[in-house]
Coordinates of C-alpha atoms in Angstrom, one line a residue:
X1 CA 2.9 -1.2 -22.2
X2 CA 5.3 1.1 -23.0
X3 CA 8.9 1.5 -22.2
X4 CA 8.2 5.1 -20.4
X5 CA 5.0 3.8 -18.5
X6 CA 7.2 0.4 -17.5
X7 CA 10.3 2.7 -15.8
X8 CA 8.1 4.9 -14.4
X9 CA 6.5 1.7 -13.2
X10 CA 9.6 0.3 -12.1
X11 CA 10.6 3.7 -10.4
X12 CA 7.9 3.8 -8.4
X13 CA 7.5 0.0 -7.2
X14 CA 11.5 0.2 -6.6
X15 CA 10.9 3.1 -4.3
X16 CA 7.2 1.7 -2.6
X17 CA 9.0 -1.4 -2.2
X18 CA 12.5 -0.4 -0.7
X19 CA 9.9 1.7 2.0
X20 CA 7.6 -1.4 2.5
X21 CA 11.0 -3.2 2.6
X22 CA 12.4 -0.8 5.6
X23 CA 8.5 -0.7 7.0
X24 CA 9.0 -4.3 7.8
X25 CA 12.5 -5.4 8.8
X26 CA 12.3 -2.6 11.6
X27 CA 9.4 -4.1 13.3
X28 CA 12.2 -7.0 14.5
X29 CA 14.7 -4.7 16.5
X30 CA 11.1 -2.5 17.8
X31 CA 9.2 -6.0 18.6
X32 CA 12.2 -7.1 20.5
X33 CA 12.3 -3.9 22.1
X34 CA 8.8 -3.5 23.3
X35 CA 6.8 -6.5 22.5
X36 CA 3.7 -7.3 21.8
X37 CA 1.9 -5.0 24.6
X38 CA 3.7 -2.5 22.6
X39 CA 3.3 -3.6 19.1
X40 CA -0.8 -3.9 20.1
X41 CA -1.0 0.0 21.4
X42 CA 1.3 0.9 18.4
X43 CA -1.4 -0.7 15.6
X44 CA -4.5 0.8 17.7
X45 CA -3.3 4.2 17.0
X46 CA -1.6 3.7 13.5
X47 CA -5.0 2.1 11.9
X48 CA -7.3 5.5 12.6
X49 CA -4.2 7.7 11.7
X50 CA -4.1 6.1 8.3
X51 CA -7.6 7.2 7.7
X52 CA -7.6 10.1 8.8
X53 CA -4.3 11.1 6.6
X54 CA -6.1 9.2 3.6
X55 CA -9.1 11.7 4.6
X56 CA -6.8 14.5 5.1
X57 CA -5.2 14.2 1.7
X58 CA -9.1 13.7 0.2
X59 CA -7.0 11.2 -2.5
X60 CA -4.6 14.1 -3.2
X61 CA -2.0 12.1 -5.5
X62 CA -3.4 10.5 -7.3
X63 CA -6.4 13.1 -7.8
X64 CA -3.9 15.5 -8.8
X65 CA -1.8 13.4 -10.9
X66 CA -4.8 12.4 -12.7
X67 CA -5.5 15.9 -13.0
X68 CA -2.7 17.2 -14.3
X69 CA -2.3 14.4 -16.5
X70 CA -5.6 14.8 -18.4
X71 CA -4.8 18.9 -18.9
X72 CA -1.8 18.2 -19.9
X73 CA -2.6 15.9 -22.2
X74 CA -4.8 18.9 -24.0
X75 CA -1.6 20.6 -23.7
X76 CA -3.7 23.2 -20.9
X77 CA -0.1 22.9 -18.5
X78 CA -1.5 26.2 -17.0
X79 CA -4.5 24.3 -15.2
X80 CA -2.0 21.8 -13.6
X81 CA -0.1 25.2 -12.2
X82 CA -2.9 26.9 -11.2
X83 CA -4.2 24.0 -9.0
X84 CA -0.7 23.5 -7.6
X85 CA -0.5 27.1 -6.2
X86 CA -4.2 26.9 -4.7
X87 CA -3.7 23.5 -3.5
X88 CA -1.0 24.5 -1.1
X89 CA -2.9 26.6 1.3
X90 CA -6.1 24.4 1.0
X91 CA -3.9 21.0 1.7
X92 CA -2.3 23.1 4.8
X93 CA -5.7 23.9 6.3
X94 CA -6.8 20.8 5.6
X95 CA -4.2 18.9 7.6
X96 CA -4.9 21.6 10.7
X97 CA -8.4 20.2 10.5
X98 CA -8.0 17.2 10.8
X99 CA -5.1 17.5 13.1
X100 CA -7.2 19.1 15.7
X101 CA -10.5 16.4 15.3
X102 CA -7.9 13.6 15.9
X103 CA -6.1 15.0 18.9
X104 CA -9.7 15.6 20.4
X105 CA -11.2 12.6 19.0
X106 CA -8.6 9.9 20.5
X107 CA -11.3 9.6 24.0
X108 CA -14.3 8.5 21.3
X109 CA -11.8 6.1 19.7
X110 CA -10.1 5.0 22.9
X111 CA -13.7 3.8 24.1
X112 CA -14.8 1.9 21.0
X113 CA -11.1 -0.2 21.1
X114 CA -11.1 -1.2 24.7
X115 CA -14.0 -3.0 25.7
X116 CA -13.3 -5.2 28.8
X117 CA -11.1 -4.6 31.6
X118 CA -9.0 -7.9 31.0
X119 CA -7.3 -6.3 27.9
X120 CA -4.1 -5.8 28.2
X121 CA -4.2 -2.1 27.1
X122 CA -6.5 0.7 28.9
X123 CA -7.9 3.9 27.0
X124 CA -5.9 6.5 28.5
X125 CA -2.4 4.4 26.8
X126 CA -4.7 4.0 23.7
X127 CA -5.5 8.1 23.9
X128 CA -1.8 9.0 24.7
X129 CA -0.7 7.4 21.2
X130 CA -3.3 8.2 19.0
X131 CA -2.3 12.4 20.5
X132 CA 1.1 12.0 19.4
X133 CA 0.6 10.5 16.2
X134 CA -1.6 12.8 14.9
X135 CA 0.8 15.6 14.7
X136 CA 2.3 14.2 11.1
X137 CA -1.4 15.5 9.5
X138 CA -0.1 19.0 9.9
X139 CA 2.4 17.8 7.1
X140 CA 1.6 14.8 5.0
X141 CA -1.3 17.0 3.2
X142 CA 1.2 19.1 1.8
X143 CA 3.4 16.7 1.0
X144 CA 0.6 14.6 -1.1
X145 CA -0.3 17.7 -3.5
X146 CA 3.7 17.5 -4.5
X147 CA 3.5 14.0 -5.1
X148 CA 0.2 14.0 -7.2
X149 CA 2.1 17.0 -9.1
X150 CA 5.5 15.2 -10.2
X151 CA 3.6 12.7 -10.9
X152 CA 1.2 14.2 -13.3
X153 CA 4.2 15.0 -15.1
X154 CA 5.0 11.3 -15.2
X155 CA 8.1 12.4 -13.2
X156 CA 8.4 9.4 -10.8
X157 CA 11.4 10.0 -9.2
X158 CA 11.0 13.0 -6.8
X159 CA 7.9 10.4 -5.2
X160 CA 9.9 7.7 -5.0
X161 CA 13.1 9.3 -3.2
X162 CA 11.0 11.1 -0.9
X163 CA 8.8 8.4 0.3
X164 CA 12.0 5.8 0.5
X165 CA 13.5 9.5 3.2
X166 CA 10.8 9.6 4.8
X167 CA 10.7 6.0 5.6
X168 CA 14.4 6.1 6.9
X169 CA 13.7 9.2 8.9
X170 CA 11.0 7.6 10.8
X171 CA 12.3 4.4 11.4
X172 CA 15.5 6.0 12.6
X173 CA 13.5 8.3 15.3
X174 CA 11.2 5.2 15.8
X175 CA 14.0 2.7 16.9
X176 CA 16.5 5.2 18.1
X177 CA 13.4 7.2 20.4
X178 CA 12.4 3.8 21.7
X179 CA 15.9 3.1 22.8
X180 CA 16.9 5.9 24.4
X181 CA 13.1 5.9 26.1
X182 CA 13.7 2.3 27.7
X183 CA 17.5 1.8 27.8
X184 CA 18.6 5.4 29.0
X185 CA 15.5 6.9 30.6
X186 CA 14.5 3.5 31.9
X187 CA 10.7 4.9 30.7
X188 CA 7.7 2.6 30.4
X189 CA 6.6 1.4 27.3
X190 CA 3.8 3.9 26.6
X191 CA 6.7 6.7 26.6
X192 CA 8.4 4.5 24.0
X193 CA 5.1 3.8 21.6
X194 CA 4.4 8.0 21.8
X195 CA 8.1 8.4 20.7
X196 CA 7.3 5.9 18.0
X197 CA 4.0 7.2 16.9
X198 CA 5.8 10.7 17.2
X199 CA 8.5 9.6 14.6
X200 CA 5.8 9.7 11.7
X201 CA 5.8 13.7 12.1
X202 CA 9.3 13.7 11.7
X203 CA 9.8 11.2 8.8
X204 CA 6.9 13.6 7.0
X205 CA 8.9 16.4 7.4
X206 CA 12.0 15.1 6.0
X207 CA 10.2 14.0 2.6
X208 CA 8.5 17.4 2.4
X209 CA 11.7 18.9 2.1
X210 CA 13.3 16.7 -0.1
X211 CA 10.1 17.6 -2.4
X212 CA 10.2 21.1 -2.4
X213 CA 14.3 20.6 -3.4
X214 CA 13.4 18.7 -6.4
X215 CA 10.7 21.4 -7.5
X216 CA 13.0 24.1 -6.7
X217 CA 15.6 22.3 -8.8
X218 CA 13.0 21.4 -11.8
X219 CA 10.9 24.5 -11.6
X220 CA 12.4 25.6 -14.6
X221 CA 11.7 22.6 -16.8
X222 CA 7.9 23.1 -15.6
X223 CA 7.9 26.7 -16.7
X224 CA 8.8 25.5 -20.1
X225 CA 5.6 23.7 -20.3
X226 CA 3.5 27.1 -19.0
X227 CA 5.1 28.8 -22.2
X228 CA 3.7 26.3 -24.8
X229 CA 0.0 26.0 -22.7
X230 CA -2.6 26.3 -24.9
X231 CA -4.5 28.6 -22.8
X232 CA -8.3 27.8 -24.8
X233 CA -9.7 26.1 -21.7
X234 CA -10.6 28.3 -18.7
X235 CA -11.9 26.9 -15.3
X236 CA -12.6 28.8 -12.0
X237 CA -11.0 28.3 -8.9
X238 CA -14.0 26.7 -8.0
X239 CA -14.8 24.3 -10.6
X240 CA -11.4 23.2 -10.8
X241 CA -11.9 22.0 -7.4
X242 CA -15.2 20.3 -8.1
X243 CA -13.5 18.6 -10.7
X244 CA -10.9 17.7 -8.3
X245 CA -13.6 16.4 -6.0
X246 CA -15.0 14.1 -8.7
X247 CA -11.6 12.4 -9.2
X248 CA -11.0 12.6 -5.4
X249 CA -13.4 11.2 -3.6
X250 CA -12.9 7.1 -5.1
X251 CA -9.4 7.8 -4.4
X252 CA -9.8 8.6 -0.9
X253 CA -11.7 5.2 -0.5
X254 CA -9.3 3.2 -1.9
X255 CA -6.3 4.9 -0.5
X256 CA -8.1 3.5 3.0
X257 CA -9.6 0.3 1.9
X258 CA -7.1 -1.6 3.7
X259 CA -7.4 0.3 6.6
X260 CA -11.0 0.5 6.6
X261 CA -10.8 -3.7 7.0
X262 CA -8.7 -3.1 9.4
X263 CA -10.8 -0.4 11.5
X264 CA -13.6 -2.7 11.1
X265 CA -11.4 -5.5 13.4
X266 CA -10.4 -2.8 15.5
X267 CA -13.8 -2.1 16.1
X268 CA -15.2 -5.8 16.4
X269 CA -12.7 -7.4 17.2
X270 CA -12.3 -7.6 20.9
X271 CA -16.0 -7.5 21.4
X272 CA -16.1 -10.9 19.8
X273 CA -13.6 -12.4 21.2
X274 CA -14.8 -10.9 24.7
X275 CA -18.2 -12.6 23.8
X276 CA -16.7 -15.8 23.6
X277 CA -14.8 -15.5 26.6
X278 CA -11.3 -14.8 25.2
X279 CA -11.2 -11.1 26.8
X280 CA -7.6 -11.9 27.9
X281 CA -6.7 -13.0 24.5
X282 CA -8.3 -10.3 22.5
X283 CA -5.1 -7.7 22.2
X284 CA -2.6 -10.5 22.0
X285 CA -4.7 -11.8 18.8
X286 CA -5.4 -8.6 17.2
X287 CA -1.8 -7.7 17.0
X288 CA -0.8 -11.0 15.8
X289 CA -3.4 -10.5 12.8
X290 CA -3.0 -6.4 11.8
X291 CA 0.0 -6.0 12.9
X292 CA 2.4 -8.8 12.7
X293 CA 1.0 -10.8 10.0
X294 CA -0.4 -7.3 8.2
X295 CA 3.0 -6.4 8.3
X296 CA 4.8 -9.3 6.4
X297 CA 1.6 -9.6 4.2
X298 CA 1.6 -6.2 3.0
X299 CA 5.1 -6.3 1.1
X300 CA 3.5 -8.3 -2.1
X301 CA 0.8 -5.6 -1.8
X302 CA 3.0 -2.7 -2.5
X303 CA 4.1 -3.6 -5.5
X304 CA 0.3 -3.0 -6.3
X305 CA 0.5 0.0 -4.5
X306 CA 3.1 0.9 -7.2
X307 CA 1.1 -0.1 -10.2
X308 CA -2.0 1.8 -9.1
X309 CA 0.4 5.0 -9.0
X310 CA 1.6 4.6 -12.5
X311 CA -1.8 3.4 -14.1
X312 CA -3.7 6.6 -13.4
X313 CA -1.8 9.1 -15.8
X314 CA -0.9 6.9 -18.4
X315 CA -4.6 5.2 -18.3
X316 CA -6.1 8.6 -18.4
X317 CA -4.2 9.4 -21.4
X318 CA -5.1 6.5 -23.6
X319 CA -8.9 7.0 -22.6
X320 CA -8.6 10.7 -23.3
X321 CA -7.0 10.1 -26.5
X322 CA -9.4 6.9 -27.5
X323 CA -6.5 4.8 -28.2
X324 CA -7.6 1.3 -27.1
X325 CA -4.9 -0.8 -28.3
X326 CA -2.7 1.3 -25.9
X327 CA -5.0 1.0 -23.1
X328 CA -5.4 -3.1 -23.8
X329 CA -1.8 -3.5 -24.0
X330 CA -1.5 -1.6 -20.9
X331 CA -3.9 -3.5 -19.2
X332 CA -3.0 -6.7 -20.0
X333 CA 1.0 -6.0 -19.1
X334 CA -0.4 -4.7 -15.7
X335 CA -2.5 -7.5 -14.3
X336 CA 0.3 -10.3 -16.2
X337 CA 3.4 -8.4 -13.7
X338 CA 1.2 -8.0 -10.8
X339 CA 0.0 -11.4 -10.6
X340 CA 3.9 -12.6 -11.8
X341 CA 5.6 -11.0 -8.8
X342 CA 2.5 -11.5 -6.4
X343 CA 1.4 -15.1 -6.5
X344 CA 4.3 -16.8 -5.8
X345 CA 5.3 -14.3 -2.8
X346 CA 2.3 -14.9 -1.5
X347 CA 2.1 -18.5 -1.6
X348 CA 6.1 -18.7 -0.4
X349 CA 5.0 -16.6 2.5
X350 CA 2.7 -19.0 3.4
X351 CA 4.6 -21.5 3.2
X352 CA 7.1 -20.3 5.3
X353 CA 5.1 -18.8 7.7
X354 CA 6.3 -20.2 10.9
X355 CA 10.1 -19.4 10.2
X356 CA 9.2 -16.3 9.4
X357 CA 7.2 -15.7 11.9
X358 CA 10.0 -16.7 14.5
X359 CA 12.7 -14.7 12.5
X360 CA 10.5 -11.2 12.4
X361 CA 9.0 -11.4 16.4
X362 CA 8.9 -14.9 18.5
X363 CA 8.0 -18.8 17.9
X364 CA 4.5 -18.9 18.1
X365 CA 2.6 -21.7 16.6
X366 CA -0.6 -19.4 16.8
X367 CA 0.7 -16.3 15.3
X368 CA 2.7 -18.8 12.5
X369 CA -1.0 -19.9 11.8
X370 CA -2.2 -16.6 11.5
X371 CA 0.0 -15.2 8.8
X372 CA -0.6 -19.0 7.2
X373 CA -3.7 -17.9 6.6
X374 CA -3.4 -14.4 6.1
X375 CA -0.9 -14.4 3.3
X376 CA -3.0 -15.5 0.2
X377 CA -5.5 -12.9 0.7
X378 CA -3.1 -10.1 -0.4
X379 CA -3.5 -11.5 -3.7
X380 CA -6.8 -10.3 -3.6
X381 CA -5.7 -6.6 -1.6
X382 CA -3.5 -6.0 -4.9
X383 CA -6.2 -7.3 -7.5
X384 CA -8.4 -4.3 -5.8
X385 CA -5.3 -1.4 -5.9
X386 CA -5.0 -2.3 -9.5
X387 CA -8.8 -2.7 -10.9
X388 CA -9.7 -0.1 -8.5
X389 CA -6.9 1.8 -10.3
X390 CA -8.0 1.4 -13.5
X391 CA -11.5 2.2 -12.8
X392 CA -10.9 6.0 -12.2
X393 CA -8.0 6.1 -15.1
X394 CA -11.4 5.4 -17.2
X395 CA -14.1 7.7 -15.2
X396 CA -15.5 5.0 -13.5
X397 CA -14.9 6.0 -10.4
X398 CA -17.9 5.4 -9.4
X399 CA -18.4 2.1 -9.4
X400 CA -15.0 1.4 -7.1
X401 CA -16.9 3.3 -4.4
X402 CA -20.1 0.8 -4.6
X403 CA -17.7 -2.4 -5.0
X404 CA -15.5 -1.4 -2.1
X405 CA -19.0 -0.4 -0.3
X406 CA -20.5 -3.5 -1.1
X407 CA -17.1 -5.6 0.1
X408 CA -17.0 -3.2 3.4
X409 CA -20.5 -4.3 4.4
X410 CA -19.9 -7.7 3.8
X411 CA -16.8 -7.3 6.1
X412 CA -18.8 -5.9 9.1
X413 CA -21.4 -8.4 8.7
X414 CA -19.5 -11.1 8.4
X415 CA -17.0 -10.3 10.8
X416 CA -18.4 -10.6 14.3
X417 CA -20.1 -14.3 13.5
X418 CA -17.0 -16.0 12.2
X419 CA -14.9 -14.5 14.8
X420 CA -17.2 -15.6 17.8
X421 CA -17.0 -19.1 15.1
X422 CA -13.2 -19.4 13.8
X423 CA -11.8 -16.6 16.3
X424 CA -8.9 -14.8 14.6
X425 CA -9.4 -17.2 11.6
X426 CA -13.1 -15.9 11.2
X427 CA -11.9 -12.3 10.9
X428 CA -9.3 -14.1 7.9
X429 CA -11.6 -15.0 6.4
X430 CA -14.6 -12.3 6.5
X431 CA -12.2 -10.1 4.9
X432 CA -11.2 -12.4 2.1
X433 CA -14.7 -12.5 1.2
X434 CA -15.4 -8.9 1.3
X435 CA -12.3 -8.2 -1.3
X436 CA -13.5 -10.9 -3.1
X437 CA -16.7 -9.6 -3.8
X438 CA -15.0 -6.0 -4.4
X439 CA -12.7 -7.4 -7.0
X440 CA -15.0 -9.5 -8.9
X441 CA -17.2 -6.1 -9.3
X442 CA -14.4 -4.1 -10.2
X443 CA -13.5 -6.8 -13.2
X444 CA -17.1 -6.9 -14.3
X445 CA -17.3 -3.3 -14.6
X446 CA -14.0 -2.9 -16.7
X447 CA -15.1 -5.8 -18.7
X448 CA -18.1 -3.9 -19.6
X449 CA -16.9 -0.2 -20.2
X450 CA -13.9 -0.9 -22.2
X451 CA -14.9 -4.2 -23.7
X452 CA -11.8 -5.8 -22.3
X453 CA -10.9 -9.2 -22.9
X454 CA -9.5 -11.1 -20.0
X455 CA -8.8 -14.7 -22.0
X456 CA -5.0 -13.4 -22.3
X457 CA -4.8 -13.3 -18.5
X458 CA -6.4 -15.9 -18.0
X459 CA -4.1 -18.0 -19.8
X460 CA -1.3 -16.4 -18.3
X461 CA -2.8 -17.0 -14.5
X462 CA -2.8 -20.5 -15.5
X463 CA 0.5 -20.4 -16.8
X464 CA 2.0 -18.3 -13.4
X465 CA -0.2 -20.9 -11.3
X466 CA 1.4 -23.9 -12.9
X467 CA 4.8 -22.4 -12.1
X468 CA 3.8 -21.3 -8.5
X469 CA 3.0 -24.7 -7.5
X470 CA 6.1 -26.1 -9.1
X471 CA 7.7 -23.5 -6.7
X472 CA 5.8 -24.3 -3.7
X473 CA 7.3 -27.7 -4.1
X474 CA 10.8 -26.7 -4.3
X475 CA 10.1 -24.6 -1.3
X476 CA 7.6 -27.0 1.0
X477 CA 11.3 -29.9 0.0
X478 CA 13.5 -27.4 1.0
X479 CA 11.5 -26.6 3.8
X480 CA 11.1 -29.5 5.4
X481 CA 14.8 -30.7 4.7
X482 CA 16.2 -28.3 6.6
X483 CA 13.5 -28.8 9.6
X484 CA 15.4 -31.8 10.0
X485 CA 18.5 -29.9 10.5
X486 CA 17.0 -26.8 12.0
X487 CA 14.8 -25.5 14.5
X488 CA 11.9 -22.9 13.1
X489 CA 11.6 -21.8 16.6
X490 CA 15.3 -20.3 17.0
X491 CA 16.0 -17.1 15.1
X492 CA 19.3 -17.9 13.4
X493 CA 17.7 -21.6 12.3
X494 CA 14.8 -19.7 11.0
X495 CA 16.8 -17.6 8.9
X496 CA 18.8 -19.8 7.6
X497 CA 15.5 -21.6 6.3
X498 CA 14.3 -18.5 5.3
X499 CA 17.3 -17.7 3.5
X500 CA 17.7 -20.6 1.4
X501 CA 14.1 -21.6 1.0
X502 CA 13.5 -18.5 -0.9
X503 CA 16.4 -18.1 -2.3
X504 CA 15.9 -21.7 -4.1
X505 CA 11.8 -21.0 -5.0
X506 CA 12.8 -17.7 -6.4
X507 CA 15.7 -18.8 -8.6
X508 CA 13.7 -21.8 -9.5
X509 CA 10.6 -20.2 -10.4
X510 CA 12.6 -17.5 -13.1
X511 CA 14.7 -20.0 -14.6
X512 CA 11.5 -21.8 -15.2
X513 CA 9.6 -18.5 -16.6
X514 CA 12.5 -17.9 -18.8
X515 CA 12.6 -21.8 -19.8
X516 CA 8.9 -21.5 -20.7
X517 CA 9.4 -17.8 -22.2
X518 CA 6.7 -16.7 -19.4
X519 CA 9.4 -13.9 -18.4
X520 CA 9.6 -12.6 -21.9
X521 CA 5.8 -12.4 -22.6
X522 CA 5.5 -10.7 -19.0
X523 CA 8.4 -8.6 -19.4
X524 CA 9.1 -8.2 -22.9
X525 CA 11.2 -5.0 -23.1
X526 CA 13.1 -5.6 -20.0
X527 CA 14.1 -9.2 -21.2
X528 CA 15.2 -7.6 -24.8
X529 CA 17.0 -5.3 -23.1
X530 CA 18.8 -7.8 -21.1
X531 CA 19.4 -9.7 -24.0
X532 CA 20.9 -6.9 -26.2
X533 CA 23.0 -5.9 -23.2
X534 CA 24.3 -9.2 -23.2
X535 CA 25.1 -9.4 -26.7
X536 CA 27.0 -6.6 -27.0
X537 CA 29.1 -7.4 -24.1

């Protein structure tokens, strides 16, 4: 991989991660605020506005990225520019669209979520949020076509710094909204959740902004690359767009895969766990499974999220240019850092579910089992961001649209039988297999259409595996020492284990990858950096 791809890497995951990192460590002043008959209304709106933004966007970013990437590549910079200037209105219409079919859709929504009168939450709550979140599609369009822009240029920074505002922005209006709401206003808790859901719009308008200052400040660079276009290559408006389309439409699947497991629970959920007589339970599970435990889960996942960003403009140029040692290397040094950083935060989450658990919301033995469970399975949600990734960098796109298919059916029939078996375990479960399924097809298929090896990853799974579980031991001892000192169902004795249980796993497992030279075959320029650094210090 090389040293560009890896700091753009870097770049972006710093930035996805620091806004997965403020995504999750505000849910513990908002839980504590509202609860979880709040958090519950909060997830039943967020899950259909995340598909309908992913819709919205149609797989804007990385479309366009991928776009821009290829033509520039022919050195055609005028085609990236062109699109650009068209996209704006089209993204702006596009996110009035969909604006207005959300805002008069919440009723149909409201009906399929709430299914018994026991639930905690009724359908007029349910429609109230879903309204007054739907007002960020009227920006986040927009804001997407920049993104898939900079990036195109490999320009990582101007996505990274406004994803990171825009996080702060809305969590600021989020917890500050809910605050005055309850502690000024003395309002209910359904004011407080519309403020919170309201906050996205804000937060997307803060990041557009700070996009349209770096373009205005970078515009110039950009029209250096119009005066060296080659100009040989002329498309029409319209088959630029079809082309679009084509690169589009896989992304807009995988950009809502996630939440398209999730819609599915929203959907079945509660009527499975009505059917089994657990009406009353029904909300008070859901949240504890897509939104707490989602939310602690999904932090390994965004380093994925990262990859997947990165992979699709530099993938797209090896493949264009037929250079397959680049595209191996690049390949291999992908799934060896994902799987590096993911597997042991996933199996440390685990782990330490129940502190965590108690430190982020409330002792709860249930919900500590929950995100028990739940944790290992983003292994698999990053292993389908990547491969699904890597699929459309080498115009395969295709076939992530049949796995994911294939995985989302599995899902739905799956989900409603192990539910009414396992309860929230059976929903655990019945997505694990679906990904599964998807992820195996996406490997196969790369396997096949660039004759990649996988014996190098392989051994380096089993060499990351080895090291995990000398982790997990550190952590489980350190662990259970302390739960002899400690209670895991108090917040400051729960962090405390937190603290140091991770702290000691983490430090243990890289002085181990360095001791074994894991780190430097993982991260080979970083390390020789490091090293050089400390040489000539």
């Amino acid at each position: 991989m090389s040293n560009k791809l890896l700091r753009g890497t870097f770049i972006l995951t710093a930035g996805t991660f620091l806004s997965k990192f403020l995504g999750l460590f505000y849910v513990i002043p908002f839980y504590a605020m509202i609860g979880s008959d709040g958090t519950v209304l909060y997830q039943y709106a967020y899950t259909p506005y995340t598909i309908a933004i992913s819709l919205a966007t149609a797989g804007v970013p990385l479309a366009v990225s991928k776009f821009v990437s290829k033509y520039n590549a022919l050195e055609e910079y005028a085609l990236g520019r062109k699109l650009f200037r068209s996209g704006l209105l089209l993204m702006s219409l596009t996110g009035i669209l969909f604006f207005l079919l959300m805002y008069a859709g919440a009723p149909v929504v409201a009906e399929w979520v709430i299914v018994s009168g026991e639930q905690k939450v009724d359908t007029e709550e349910v429609i109230s949020v879903l309204r007054a979140v739907s007002f960020a599609l009227l920006v986040v369009p927009i804001m997407s076509l920049f993104r898939g822009f900079f990036q195109g240029h490999e320009s990582y920074g101007p996505s990274s710094v406004s994803t990171v505002l825009e996080q702060v922005v809305r969590i600021v209006v989020l917890l500050g909204g809910t605050f005055f709401v309850l502690y000024v206003l003395d309002g209910s808790t359904l004011d407080a959740v519309n403020v919170s859901t309201f906050a996205a719009f804000v937060g997307a308008i803060a990041g557009l902004f700070m996009l349209i200052y770096f373009f205005t400040k970078r515009k110039k660079h950009f029209d250096q690359f119009l005066q060296k276009s080659k100009n040989k290559v002329e498309l029409s408006t319209g088959s630029m767009y079809k082309e679009l389309l084509l690169y589009a439409g896989p992304f807009v699947f995988v950009g809502i895969a996630n939440p398209l497991f999730q819609l599915i629970d929203q959907f079945t959920f509660n009527r499975a766990m009505v059917s089994i007589g657990l009406a009353s339970k029904a909300d008070q599970y859901f949240e504890m499974l897509n939104f707490a435990s989602h939310k602690l889960v999904i932090i390994p996942v965004s380093l994925a999220t990262a990859f997947s960003l990165t992979l699709i403009p530099a993938i797209t140029r090896s493949f264009v240019k037929q250079d397959r040692t680049e595209l191996y290397g690049q390949m291999n040094q992908t799934f060896q850092v994902l799987l590096f950083l993911t597997v042991p935060a996933c199996v440390g989450l685990s782990i330490l579910a129940e502190p965590l658990y108690t430190l982020f919301y409330e002792a709860s033995p249930a919900g500590s089992n929950v995100l028990q469970a739940y944790a290992p399975v983003a292994i698999l949600f990053s292993l389908f961001s990547v491969t699904a990734a890597m699929l459309q960098g080498i115009n395969q796109q295709r076939f992530t649209l049949i796995s994911l298919g294939l995985g989302l059916i599995v899902k739905f029939v799956l989900n409603m039988p192990l539910i009414q078996w396992m309860e929230t375990q059976g929903a655990i479960t019945a997505t694990a297999i679906g990904y599964g399924v998807t992820v195996i097809l996406n490997l196969v298929v790369l396997a096949k259409y660039t004759n990649f090896s996988y014996r190098l990853v392989v051994k380096r799974t089993v060499a990351i595996l080895m090291l995990t579980a000398a982790m997990a031991v550190v952590v489980s001892v350190s662990y259970l020492g302390m739960g002899q000192l400690f209670s895991s169902a108090e917040k400051g004795s729960a962090f405390l284990i937190v603290i140091v249980s991770v702290g000691l796993g983490a430090l243990f497992y890289l002085l181990l990858a360095a001791r074994t030279r894991l780190l430097h075959r993982v991260f080979p320029l970083y390390v020789k950096r490091i090293q050089d650094r400390l040489l000539r210090s």
